[in-house]
Structures are given as structure tokens and as C-alpha cells.
Amino acid sequence: MVTFTSHNPAQTMALGESWGRAAAQGLVLGLTGELGAGKTQLVKGMALGLGISARVTSPSFALVNEYRGGRLDLFHLDLYRLSHPDQVVAAGLEDYLDRPPGVAVVEWIERWFQEEIRTSQRGQPRRPRLYRRVLIEVVDEFTRRISYEDSGP
Ligand SMILES: Nc1ncnc2c1ncn2[C@@H]1O[C@H](COP(=O)(O)OP(=O)(O)OP(=O)(O)O)[C@@H](O)[C@H]1O
Ligand SMILES: [Mg+2]
């Protein structure tokens, strides 16, 4: 895991922006962090880096917001309201989490991967081909410790 310390919302956005510039088709970013940690702030940066001009807002009852018109389509999911992976499947979100037709950024990813527990029918952990796990910890009002695994672009 790589750790980046962000001292303000703009620095968090800038990190997301660099990820957006480098993102490859099919990338899934799984975000974990308490309410108000800065997950949506990272997604705003991702949109910028992908060249998407629309304003990013939190997905509400739709659970997924789609942003087109950038270098790759961006799918912003928020699983906060779902308590079990079965609900993710029932909501029709599984494809976004497996092989998104663009880039998927998923707030509250732990609702889906209750980490290594979830396995596919073949018994392999269900992970997208390109997956980056991101953990945001709140240090103080403006400081965030952002840790992520880097498995390439
Ligand atoms: N260094 C920082 N990085 C990101 N956000 C910060 C930072 N410092 C302060 N903030 C503030 O923290 C809040 C982060 O809100 P954001 O909506 O991104 O959180 P979230 O993790 O998506 O929460 P939720 O789980 O409710 O969706 C914003 O109000 C932002 O201004
Ligand atoms: Mg959010």
C-alpha cells in the first residue's frame, strides 16, 4: 500500500485527478472511509482527470451516477444504503463491480467485498481484473491519510 497525506480537499481532488488521467478501461476503485472522509471528493477529481465537465454529486436512490463525454465513461456507485452483497446483485450493480464499461468508483465497497469472504463459483476471490483498493482515514479536520494499492493504471 502507498500512503498519501492530504491536507485539504483540493489535494484529495488532485490525487483523484491523477488517477483519472491514468485510468484504464475496466478499472474499479473501491473506496473505504467513514462518512465525510472525502470519498466523493476523490471522485470529483477522477471526473476532472477523465475530462468530464459535469458536476459530480453523490448518488442517491439510483445508487449509481453515470458520467459520459470524458476519455472513458465514469460510473460512481455508493453502496452505503445496502447492507448485504445480495442487495448489490438485486439492484443490478454486479456488472459495474466486475467489468465496468468504463471506470467504476465505488464508495462503501466493503458492502460488496466483505473482503476475502466473497468467492466466485470457481472458488476464486471475486475481484475485477483491474482493482485498486483505497482507504481514507480522517486524521483531523483537514488532514486525510489516503492509502491505496497500486496494481498499475
Ligand atoms: N483533506 C481533505 N480531503 C477531502 N475532504 C476534506 C479534506 N479536508 C476537509 N475535507 C472535507 O471533508 C468532506 C468530505 O466530504 P465527502 O462528501 O467527499 O465525503 P464522503 O467520504 O464521500 O462521505 P459519505 O460517506 O457521506 O459519502 C468535505 O466537506 C470536504 O470539504
Ligand atoms: Mg460520498
XYZ file of C-alpha atoms and ligand atoms in Angstrom:
185
model
C 0.000 0.000 0.000
C 1.123 3.527 -0.806
C 0.177 6.282 1.655
C -0.518 9.887 0.699
C -1.292 12.579 3.245
C -3.819 15.156 2.062
C -4.008 18.485 3.901
C -7.078 19.919 2.178
C -9.917 18.954 -0.203
C -8.009 20.289 -3.235
C -5.105 17.894 -2.593
C -7.522 14.973 -2.383
C -9.098 16.061 -5.665
C -5.668 16.372 -7.274
C -4.867 12.767 -6.315
C -8.161 11.644 -7.875
C -7.375 13.728 -10.943
C -4.068 11.943 -11.484
C -5.859 8.600 -11.179
C -8.450 9.770 -13.705
C -5.733 10.729 -16.188
C -4.070 7.316 -15.886
C -7.214 5.150 -15.599
C -7.635 2.236 -17.988
C -10.898 0.817 -19.293
C -12.346 -1.654 -16.770
C -10.688 -0.155 -13.682
C -12.629 -0.482 -10.418
C -11.684 1.728 -7.482
C -13.060 0.555 -4.150
C -13.262 3.330 -1.559
C -13.460 2.752 2.181
C -13.672 5.539 4.755
C -16.101 6.945 7.294
C -18.856 9.451 6.470
C -17.258 12.703 5.361
C -13.827 11.138 4.843
C -13.536 12.522 1.311
C -14.594 9.653 -0.943
C -16.821 11.838 -3.105
C -14.065 14.449 -3.187
C -11.775 11.843 -4.787
C -14.452 11.006 -7.366
C -14.742 14.695 -8.304
C -11.031 14.636 -9.041
C -11.360 11.424 -11.061
C -14.019 13.075 -13.230
C -11.719 16.038 -13.820
C -8.847 13.743 -14.796
C -11.080 11.880 -17.232
C -12.080 15.157 -18.857
C -15.680 15.070 -17.626
C -17.124 18.549 -17.179
C -20.367 17.631 -15.368
C -20.567 18.369 -11.650
C -20.230 15.185 -9.589
C -22.808 14.721 -6.838
C -23.389 11.767 -4.519
C -25.530 9.004 -5.992
C -28.759 8.888 -4.018
C -31.517 6.361 -4.570
C -30.232 5.490 -8.029
C -27.100 4.050 -6.331
C -25.089 4.798 -9.466
C -24.418 8.018 -11.370
C -23.068 7.777 -14.889
C -20.870 10.451 -16.432
C -20.212 10.312 -20.158
C -18.305 12.536 -22.529
C -14.866 12.018 -20.995
C -11.978 9.874 -22.186
C -13.738 6.911 -20.517
C -17.242 6.714 -19.021
C -17.293 7.087 -15.243
C -19.681 5.118 -13.031
C -19.937 6.449 -9.492
C -21.529 3.962 -7.102
C -22.400 4.444 -3.459
C -23.340 1.237 -1.621
C -23.916 2.886 1.766
C -27.611 2.030 1.866
C -27.052 -1.635 1.054
C -26.278 -3.963 3.895
C -25.580 -7.237 2.105
C -23.910 -8.283 -1.179
C -27.220 -9.896 -2.240
C -28.745 -6.420 -2.344
C -25.986 -5.298 -4.675
C -26.910 -8.124 -7.036
C -30.648 -7.401 -6.686
C -30.000 -3.738 -7.536
C -28.332 -4.840 -10.775
C -24.949 -3.390 -9.845
C -22.837 -6.530 -10.145
C -21.655 -5.841 -13.696
C -20.270 -2.443 -12.702
C -18.265 -4.129 -9.961
C -16.948 -6.855 -12.187
C -16.218 -5.437 -15.635
C -17.438 -1.864 -15.880
C -17.832 -0.455 -19.409
C -15.506 2.385 -18.388
C -14.201 3.195 -14.917
C -16.175 2.439 -11.737
C -15.546 4.212 -8.449
C -17.378 2.639 -5.547
C -17.998 4.276 -2.178
C -18.555 1.800 0.678
C -17.007 -1.055 -1.336
C -16.939 -3.162 1.847
C -20.670 -3.716 1.395
C -19.709 -5.832 -1.606
C -16.334 -7.395 -0.930
C -16.624 -8.304 2.653
C -13.048 -8.707 1.683
C -11.759 -12.166 1.034
C -15.001 -13.881 2.040
C -16.739 -13.456 -1.285
C -15.808 -16.118 -3.776
C -16.926 -16.878 -7.284
C -18.458 -20.175 -8.325
C -14.974 -21.437 -9.148
C -13.859 -20.626 -5.648
C -11.553 -17.762 -6.631
C -11.914 -14.418 -4.863
C -14.177 -12.249 -6.992
C -12.061 -9.317 -7.970
C -12.156 -7.287 -11.146
C -9.151 -7.623 -13.427
C -8.112 -4.051 -12.592
C -8.868 -3.211 -8.998
C -7.490 -0.548 -6.694
C -8.444 -0.577 -3.048
C -8.418 2.830 -1.369
C -8.668 3.565 2.339
C -9.232 7.107 3.634
C -8.614 7.825 7.302
C -9.612 11.087 8.946
C -6.679 12.442 10.954
C -8.145 15.850 11.820
C -10.498 18.410 10.307
C -8.455 18.887 7.129
C -5.975 16.025 7.172
C -6.672 12.712 5.494
C -4.412 9.683 5.246
C -5.134 8.015 1.913
C -3.692 4.522 1.447
C -4.041 2.614 -1.786
C -2.738 -0.433 -3.511
C -1.172 0.204 -6.844
C -1.696 -2.520 -9.384
C -0.837 -0.409 -12.420
C -3.031 2.079 -14.284
N -8.070 16.774 3.042
C -9.359 16.639 2.730
N -9.728 15.802 1.727
C -11.025 15.632 1.425
N -12.048 16.255 2.030
C -11.743 17.091 3.027
C -10.396 17.322 3.422
N -10.405 18.204 4.436
C -11.667 18.513 4.666
N -12.495 17.861 3.836
C -13.957 17.963 3.848
O -14.483 16.686 4.155
C -15.696 16.475 3.445
C -15.592 15.251 2.585
O -16.858 15.011 2.052
P -17.165 13.846 1.014
O -18.571 14.048 0.581
O -16.113 13.787 -0.020
O -17.060 12.578 1.978
P -17.516 11.082 1.698
O -16.391 10.236 2.177
O -17.938 10.940 0.286
O -18.748 10.902 2.689
P -20.064 9.988 2.551
O -19.730 8.627 3.103
O -21.049 10.703 3.392
O -20.460 9.940 1.107
C -15.950 17.730 2.611
O -16.789 18.579 3.330
C -14.554 18.331 2.492
O -14.588 19.732 2.334
Mg -19.685 10.320 -0.600
